Coordinates of C-alpha atoms in Angstrom, one line a residue:
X1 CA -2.5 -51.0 -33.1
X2 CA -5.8 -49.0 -34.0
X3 CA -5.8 -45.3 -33.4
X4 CA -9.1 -43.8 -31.8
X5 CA -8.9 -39.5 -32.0
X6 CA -11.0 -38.9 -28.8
X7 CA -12.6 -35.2 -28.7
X8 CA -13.3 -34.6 -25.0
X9 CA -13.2 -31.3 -23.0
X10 CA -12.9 -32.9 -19.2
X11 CA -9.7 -34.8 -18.7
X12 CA -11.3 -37.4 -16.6
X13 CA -14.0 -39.0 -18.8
X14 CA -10.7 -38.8 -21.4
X15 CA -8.7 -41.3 -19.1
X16 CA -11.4 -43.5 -18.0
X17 CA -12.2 -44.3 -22.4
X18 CA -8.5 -44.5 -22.5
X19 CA -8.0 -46.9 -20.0
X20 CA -11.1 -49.2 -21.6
X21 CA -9.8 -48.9 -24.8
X22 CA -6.5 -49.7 -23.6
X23 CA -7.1 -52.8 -23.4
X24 CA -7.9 -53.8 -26.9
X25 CA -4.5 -52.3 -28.0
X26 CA -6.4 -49.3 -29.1
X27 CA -4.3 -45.7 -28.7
X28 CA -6.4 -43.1 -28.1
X29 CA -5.4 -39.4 -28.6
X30 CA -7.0 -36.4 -27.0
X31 CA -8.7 -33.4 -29.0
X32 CA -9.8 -30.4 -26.5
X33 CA -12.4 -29.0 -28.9
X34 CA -13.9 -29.1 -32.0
X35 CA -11.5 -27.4 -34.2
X36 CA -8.4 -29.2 -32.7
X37 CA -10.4 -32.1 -33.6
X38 CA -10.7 -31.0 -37.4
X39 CA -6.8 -30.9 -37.7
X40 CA -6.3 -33.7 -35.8
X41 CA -8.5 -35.8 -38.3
X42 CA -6.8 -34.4 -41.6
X43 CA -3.7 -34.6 -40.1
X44 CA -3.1 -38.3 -38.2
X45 CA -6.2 -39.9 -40.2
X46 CA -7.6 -41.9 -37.0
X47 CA -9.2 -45.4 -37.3
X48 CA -12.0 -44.1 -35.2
X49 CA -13.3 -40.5 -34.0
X50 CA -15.5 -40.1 -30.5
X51 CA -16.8 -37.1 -30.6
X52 CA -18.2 -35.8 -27.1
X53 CA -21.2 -32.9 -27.8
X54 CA -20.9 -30.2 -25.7
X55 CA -17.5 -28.8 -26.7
X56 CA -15.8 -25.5 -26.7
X57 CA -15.6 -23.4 -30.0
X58 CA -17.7 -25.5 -31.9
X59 CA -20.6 -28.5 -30.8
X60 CA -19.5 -32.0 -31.4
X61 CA -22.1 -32.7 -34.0
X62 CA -21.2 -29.4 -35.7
X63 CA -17.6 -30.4 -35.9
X64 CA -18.3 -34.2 -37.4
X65 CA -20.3 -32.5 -39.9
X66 CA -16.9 -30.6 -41.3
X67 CA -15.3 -33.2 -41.1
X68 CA -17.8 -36.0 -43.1
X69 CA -17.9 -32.9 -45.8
X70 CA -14.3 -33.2 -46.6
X71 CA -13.0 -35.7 -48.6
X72 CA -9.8 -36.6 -46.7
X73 CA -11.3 -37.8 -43.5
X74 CA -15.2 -38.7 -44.7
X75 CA -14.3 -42.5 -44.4
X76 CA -13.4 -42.2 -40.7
X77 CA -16.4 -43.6 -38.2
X78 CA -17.2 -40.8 -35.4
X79 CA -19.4 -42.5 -32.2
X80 CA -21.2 -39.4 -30.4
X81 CA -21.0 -39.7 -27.1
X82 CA -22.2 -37.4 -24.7
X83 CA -23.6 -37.3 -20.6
X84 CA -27.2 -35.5 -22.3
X85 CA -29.6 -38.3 -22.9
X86 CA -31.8 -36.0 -25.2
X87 CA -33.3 -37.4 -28.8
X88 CA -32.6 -33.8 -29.9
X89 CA -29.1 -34.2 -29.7
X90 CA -29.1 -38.2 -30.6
X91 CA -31.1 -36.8 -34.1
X92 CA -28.1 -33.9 -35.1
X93 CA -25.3 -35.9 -34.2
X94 CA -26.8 -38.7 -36.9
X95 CA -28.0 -35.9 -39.8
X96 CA -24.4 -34.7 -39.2
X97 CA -22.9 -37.8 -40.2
X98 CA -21.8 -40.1 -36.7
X99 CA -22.5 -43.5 -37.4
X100 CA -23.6 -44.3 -33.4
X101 CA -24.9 -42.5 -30.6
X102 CA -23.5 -43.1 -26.9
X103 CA -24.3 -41.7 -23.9
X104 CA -22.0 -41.6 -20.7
X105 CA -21.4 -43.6 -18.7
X106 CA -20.5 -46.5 -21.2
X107 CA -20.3 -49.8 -20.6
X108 CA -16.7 -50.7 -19.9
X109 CA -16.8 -54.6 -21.5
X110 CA -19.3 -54.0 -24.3
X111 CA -18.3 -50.7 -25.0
X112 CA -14.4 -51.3 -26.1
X113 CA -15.7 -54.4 -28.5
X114 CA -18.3 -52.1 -30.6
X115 CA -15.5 -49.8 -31.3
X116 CA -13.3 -52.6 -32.5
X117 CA -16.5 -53.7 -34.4
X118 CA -17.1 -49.9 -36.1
X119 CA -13.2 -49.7 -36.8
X120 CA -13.2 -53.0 -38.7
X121 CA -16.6 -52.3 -40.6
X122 CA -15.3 -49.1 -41.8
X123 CA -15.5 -48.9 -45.9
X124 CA -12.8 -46.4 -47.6
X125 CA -15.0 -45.8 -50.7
X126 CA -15.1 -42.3 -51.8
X127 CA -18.5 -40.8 -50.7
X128 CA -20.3 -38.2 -52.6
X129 CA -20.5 -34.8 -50.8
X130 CA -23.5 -32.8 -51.0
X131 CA -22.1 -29.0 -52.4
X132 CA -24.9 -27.7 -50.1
X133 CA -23.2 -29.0 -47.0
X134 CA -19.8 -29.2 -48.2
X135 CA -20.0 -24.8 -48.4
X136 CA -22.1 -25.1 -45.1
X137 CA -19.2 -26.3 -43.3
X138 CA -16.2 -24.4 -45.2
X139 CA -18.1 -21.5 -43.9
X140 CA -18.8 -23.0 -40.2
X141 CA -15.0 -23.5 -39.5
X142 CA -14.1 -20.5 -41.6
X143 CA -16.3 -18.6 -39.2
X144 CA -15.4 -20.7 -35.6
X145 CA -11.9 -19.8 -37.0
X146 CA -12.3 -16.2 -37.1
X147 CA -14.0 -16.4 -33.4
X148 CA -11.3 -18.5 -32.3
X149 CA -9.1 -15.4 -33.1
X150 CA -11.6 -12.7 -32.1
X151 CA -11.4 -14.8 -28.2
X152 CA -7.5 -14.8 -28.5
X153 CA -7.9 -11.0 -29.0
X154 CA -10.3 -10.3 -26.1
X155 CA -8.0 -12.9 -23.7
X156 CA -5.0 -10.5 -24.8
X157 CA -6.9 -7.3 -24.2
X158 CA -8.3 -8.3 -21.2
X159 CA -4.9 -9.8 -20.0
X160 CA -2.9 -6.1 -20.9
X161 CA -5.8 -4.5 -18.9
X162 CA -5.7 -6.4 -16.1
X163 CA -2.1 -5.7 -16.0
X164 CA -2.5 -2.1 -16.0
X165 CA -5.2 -1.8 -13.4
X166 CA -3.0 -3.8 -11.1
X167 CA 0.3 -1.5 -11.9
X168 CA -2.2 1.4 -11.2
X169 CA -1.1 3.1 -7.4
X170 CA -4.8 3.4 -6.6
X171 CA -7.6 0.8 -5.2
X172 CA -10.4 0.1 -7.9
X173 CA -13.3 -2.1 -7.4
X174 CA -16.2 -3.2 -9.7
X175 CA -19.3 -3.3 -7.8
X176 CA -22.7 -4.6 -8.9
X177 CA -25.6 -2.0 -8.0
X178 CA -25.9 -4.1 -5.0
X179 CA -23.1 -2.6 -3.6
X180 CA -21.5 -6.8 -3.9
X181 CA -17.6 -6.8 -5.4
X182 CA -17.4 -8.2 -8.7
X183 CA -13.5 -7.2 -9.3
X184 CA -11.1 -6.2 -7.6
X185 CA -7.2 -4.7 -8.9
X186 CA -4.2 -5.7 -7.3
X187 CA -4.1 -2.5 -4.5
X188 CA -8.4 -3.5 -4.0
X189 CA -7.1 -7.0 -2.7
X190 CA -5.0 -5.3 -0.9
X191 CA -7.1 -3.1 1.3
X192 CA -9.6 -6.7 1.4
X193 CA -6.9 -8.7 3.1
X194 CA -6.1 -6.9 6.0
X195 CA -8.5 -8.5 8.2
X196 CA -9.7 -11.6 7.8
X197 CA -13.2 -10.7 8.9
X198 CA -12.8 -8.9 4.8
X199 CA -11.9 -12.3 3.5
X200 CA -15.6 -13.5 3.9
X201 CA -17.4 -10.7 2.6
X202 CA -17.9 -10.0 -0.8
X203 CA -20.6 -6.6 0.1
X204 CA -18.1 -3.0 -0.1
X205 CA -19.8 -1.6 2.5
X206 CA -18.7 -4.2 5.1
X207 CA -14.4 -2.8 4.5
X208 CA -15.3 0.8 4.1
X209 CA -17.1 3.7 5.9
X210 CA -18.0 6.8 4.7
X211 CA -17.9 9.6 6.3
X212 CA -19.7 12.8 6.8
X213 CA -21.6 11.4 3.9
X214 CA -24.6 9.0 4.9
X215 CA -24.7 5.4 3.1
X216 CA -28.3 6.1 2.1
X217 CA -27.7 9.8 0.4
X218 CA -24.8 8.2 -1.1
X219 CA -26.5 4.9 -2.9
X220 CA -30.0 7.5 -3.7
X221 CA -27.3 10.5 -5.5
X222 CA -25.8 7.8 -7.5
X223 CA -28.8 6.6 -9.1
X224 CA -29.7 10.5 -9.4
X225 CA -26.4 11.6 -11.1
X226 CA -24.5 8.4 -12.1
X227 CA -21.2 10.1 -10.7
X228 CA -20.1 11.0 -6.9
X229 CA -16.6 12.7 -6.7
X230 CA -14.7 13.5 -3.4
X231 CA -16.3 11.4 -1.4
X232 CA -14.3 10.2 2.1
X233 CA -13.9 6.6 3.1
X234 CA -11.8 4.8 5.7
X235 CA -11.1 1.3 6.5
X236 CA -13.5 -0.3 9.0
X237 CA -10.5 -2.1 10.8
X238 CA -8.6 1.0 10.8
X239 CA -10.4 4.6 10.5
X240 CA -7.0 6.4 10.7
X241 CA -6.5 5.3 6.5
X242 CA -8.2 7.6 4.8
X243 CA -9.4 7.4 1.0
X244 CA -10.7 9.9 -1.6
X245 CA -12.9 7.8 -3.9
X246 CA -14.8 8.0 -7.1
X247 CA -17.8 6.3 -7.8
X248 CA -18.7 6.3 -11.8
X249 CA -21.8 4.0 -13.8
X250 CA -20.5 2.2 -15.7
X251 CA -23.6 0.3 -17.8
X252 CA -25.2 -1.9 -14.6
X253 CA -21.9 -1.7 -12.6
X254 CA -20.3 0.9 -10.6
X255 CA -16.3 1.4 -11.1
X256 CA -15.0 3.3 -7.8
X257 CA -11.6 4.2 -7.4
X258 CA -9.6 4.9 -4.3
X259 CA -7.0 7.0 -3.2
X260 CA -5.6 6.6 0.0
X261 CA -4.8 10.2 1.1
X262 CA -4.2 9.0 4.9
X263 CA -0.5 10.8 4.7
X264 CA -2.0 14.2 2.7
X265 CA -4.9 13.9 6.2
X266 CA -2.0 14.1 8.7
X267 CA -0.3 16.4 7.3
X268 CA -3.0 18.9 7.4
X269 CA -4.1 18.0 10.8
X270 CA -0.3 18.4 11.5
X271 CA -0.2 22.0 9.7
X272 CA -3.2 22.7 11.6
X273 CA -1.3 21.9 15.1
X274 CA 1.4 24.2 13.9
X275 CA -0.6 26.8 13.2
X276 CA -2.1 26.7 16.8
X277 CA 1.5 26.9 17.9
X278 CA 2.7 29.6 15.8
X279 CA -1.0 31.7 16.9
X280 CA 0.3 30.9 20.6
X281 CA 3.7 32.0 20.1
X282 CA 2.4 35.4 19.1
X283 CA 0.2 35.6 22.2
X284 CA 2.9 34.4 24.4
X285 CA 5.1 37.0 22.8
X286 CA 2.9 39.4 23.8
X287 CA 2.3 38.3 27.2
X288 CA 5.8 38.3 27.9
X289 CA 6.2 41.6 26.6
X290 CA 3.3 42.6 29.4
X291 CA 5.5 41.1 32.0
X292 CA 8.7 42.4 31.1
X293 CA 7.4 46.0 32.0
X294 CA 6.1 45.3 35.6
X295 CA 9.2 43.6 36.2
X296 CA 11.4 46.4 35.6
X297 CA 9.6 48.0 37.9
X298 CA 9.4 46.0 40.8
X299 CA 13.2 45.5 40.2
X300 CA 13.8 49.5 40.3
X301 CA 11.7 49.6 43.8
X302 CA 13.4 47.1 45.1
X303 CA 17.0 48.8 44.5
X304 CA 15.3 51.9 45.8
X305 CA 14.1 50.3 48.6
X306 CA 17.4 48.5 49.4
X307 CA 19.5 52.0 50.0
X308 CA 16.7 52.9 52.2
X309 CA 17.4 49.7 54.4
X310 CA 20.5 48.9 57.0
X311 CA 18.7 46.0 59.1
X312 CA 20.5 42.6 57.6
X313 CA 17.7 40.4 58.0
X314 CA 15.4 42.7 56.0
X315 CA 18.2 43.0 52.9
X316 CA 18.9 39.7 53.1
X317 CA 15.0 39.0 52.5
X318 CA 14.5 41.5 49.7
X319 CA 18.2 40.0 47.8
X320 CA 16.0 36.7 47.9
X321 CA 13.2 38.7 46.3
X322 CA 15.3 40.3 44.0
X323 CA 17.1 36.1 43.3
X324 CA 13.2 35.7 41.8
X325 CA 13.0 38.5 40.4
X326 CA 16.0 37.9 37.9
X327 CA 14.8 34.3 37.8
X328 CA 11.5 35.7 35.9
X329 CA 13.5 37.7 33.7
X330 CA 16.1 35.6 32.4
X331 CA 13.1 33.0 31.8
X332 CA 11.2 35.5 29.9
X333 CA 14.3 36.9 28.3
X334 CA 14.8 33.4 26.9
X335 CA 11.1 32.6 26.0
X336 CA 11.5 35.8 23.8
X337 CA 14.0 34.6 22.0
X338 CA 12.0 31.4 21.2
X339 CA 9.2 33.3 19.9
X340 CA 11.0 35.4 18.1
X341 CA 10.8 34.4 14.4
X342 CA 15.0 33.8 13.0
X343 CA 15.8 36.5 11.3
X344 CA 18.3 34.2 8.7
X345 CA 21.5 35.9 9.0
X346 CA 24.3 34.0 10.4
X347 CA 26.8 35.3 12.9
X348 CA 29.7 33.9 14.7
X349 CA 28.7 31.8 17.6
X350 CA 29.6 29.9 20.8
X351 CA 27.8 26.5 20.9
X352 CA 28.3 26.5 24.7
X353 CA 27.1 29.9 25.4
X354 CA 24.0 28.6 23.4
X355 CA 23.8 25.5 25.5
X356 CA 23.6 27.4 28.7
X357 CA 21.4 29.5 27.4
X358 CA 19.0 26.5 26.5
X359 CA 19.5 24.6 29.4
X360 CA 18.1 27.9 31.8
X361 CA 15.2 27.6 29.4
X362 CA 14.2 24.1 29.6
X363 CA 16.0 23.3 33.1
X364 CA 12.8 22.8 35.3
X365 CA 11.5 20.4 33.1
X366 CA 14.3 18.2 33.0
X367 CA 14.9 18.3 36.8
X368 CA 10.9 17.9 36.8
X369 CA 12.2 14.1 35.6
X370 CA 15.0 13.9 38.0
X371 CA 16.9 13.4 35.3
X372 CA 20.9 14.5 35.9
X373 CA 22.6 16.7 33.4
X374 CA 26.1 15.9 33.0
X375 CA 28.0 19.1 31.1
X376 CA 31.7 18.6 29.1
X377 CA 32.1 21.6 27.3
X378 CA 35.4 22.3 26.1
X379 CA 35.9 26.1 27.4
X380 CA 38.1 27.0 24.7
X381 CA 35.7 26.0 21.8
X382 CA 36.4 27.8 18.7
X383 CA 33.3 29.6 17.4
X384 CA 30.8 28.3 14.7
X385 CA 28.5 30.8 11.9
X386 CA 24.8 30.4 12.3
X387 CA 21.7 31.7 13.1
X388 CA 21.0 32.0 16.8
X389 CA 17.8 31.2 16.9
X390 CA 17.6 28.0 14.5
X391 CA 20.8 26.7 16.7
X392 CA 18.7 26.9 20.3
X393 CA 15.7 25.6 18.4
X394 CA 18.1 22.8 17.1
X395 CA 19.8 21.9 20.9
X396 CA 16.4 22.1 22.5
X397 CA 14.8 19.6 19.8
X398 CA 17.5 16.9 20.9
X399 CA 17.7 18.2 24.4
X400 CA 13.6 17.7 24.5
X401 CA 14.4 13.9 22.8
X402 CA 17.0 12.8 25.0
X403 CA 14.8 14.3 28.4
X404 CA 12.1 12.2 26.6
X405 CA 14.1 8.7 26.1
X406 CA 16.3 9.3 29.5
X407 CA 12.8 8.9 31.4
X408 CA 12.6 5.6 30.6
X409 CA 15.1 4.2 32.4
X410 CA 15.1 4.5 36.7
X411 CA 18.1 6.7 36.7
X412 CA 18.1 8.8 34.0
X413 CA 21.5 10.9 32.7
X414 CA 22.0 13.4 29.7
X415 CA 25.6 13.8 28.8
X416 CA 26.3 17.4 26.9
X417 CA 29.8 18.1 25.4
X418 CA 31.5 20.0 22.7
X419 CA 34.8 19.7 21.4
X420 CA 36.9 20.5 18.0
X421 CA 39.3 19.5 15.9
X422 CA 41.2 21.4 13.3
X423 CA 38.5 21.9 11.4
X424 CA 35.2 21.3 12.7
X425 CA 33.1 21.9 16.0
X426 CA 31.3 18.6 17.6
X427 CA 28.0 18.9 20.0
X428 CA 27.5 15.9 21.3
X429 CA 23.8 15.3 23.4
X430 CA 23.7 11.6 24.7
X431 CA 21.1 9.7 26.7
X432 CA 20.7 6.7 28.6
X433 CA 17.7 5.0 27.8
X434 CA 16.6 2.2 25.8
X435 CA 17.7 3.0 22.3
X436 CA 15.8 3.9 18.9
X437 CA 14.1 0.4 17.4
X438 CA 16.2 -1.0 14.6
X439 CA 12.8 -0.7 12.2
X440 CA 12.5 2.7 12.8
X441 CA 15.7 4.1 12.8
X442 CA 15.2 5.3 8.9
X443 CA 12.2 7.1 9.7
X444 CA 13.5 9.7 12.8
X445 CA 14.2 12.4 10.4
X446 CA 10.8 11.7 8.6
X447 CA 8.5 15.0 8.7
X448 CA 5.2 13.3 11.3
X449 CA 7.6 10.3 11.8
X450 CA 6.9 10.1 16.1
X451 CA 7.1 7.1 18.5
X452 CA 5.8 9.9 21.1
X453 CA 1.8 8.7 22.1
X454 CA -1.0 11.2 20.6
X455 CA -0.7 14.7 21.7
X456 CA 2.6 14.0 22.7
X457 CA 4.1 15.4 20.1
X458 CA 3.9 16.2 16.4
X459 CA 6.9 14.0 14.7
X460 CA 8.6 17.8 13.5
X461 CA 10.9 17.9 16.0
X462 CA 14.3 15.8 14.2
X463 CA 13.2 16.9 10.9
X464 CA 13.6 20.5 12.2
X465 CA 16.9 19.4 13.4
X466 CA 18.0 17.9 10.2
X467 CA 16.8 20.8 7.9
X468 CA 18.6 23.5 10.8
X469 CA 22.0 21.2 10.0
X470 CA 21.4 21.6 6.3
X471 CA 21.4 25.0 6.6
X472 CA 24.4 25.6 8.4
X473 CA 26.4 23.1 5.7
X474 CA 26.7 20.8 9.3
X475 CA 26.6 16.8 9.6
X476 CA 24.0 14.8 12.5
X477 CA 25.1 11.4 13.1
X478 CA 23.9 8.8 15.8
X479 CA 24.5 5.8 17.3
X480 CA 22.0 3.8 19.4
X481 CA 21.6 0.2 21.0
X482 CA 20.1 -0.6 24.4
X483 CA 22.0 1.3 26.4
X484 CA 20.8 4.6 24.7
X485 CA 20.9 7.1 22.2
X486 CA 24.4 9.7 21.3
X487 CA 23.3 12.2 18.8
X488 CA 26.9 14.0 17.1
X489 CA 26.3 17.2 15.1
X490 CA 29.5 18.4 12.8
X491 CA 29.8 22.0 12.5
X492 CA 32.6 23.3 10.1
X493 CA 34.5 25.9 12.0
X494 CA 34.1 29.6 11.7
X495 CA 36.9 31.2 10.2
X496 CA 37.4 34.8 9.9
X497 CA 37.9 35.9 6.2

């Protein structure tokens, strides 16, 4: 059986002379490029080379000439064979040494018999080798070699880069000057394949907005300056993801990175919000203050005015006044106390006298819901050590949450109840409605974390809650399903020292 070393880059056209040559009991073994085909020859000493021209590394006709200059495989026939018809090319692959030129696509019945025909005419006398191109092409493969290794370098470079850029947290695009993607990391295909109107588009502008900052200012400045920093983007399917992005030149390229910033947004929109809050707190602490004066007033007349009265009808119509009256001051007594900023001493307390006081705060909105309060306070509770204020702030958070979830359902109840055991104190707020969502019950304690629609709320109230039971060395627990939500918090019992 002859062997035929057949140098061919594309698989295809390697199968179809195989399969011809097959059938003259001719083996035929593949060579990828030019260099590989230089071993190959020294190494298996072929009956026959076919050497395609347009190869990777090094040209087919560059390749036969190496291999006619060295002694150990100048005896072998190489047939050029290429899909250019070009004289040019028919010309080299001869002065180089190939003893026929083919071009594709062969003939399958003549084309097996000529290569039987070249195999058998082969003559194994030594041939002289001219020094010239005997150095000539030492040097070529010395020199393909050395590239060869140079590629392998850049292909390992490249590949440790591209791993790094894709480890990176932040989005980075390569963009022509065009404003067309060229690259993209790993976080970039990221942001490009959450819509699939992205998938299509290869043009930045088309996934990102900027903002405050006009697409036409932008593309002039960065031909001006070569550099934009702090620039704003968002998504185009979703302008609530916000990014702080780079743009830098980068020879006929822009590189822009992109950090997404959308949690860093909130949270100062958020701080923002509490600041409001805290500014309306003052005023209403104020106001309140205002009130409290006119009311002892009116409260003082109306005891004067009640000695100076015997007709029942008329007393019993100022003791209603006077029912109001208290009504106003007990509900500013208690906004007070909710303005007031906690002091952070700890004294001993009664949960349920704090519960009461709560509820009298926040009872008109609850009935506002028709929602029923159901109390179970053990009346013998042992007292806890905390700070007043953080402890209403923490009952009212739940309270506020359970009013909130309760309303969902068509008869909505709040169960309250405390009770202790030898060591701790238990508040227990339950409500019926439809339960926390198995996916988010990780994030309830999460700082912005709310289920609550915009302006609704600001996703502070459990965190407040969970950082007022850190402080008091307490426990929060709950359990939740459809049927509702039962919130547990563990305080550890005051005892006196």
């Amino acid at each position: 059986m002859f062997r035929v070393l057949y140098v061919e880059d594309d698989f295809q056209s390697f199968k179809l002379v195989e399969l011809v040559l097959k059938k003259y009991n001719i083996k035929v073994i593949l060579a990828k490029d030019g260099l590989e085909a230089i071993e190959l020859a020294e190494k298996i000493a072929p009956d026959l080379i076919i050497m395609d021209i347009n190869l990777p590394k090094l040209k087919g006709y560059e390749a036969a000439a190496i291999i006619k200059s060295n002694k150990a495989t100048n005896h072998i026939p190489i047939i050029a064979l290429t899909a250019v018809s070009d004289s040019n090319y028919e010309k080299l692959s001869m002065l180089a040494g190939c003893d026929a030129f083919y071009t594709k696509p062969i003939d399958p019945q003549k084309f097996g018999k000529e290569i039987i025909t070249y195999i058998e005419q082969r003559k194994f006398d030594e041939k002289e080798i001219d020094f010239l191109s005997k150095e000539i092409s030492v040097s070529l493969k010395h020199k393909t070699e050395e590239l060869v290794k140079l590629e392998k370098i850049v292909l390992n470079l490249n590949y440790k880069l591209n791993k790094i850029l894709s480890s990176l947290p932040d989005a980075i695009f390569i963009i022509k000057k065009d404003f067309t993607i060229e690259y993209m990391n790993t976080e970039g295909l990221k942001l490009k394949i959450t819509d699939n109107k992205f998938l299509n588009t290869s043009y930045f502008f088309d996934i990102f907005s900027t903002i405050d900052y006009p697409l036409e200012d932008l593309k002039d400045n960065l031909i001006k300056l070569n550099k934009l920093s702090g620039i704003y983007l968002t998504l185009n399917n979703d302008s609530k993801r916000f990014f702080l992005t780079t743009f830098s030149t980068i020879d006929n390229n822009y590189l822009v990175t992109l950090k997404e910033i959308t949690n860093i947004k909130k949270f100062e929109e958020n701080v923002q919000h509490i600041e409001k809050l805290a500014t309306i707190g003052q005023i209403t602490s104020g106001i309140i203050h205002e009130i409290n004066n006119p009311i002892t007033a009116v409260k003082n007349y109306l005891t004067a005015l009640k000695n100076t009265i015997n007709n029942e009808n008329q007393l019993s119509i100022l003791e209603k006044i006077e029912f109001g009256i208290d009504r106003i001051s007990t509900l500013s007594n208690n906004l007070m106390t909710f303005t007031r900023k906690p002091s952070g001493k700890k004294y001993p307390l009664n949960i349920n006298h704090i519960i009461k006081t709560v509820f009298a705060f926040s009872e008109y909105e609850i009935k506002r819901g028709n929602v029923n309060v159901v109390f179970n306070l053990d009346e013998n509770l042992p007292l806890i050590l905390g700070n007043k204020t953080s402890i209403e702030q923490l009952v009212l958070n739940i309270l506020i949450n359970a009013n909130h979830a309760a309303n969902e359902k068509e008869n909505p109840e709040i169960h309250i109840k405390t009770h202790s055991d030898d060591k701790n104190i238990f508040l227990e707020i339950t409500d019926n409605g439809n339960g926390i969502p198995e996916e988010i019950r990780n994030k309830i304690f999460d700082p912005f974390f709310t289920t609550k629609p915009e302006g609704k709320g600001t996703g502070l109230g459990l965190a407040i809650v969970k950082k007022i039971v850190e402080d008091h060395n307490a426990n929060i627990t709950f359990k939740t399903g459809k049927n509702g939500t039962k919130f547990v918090i563990k305080f550890p019992k005051y005892e006196k020292e």
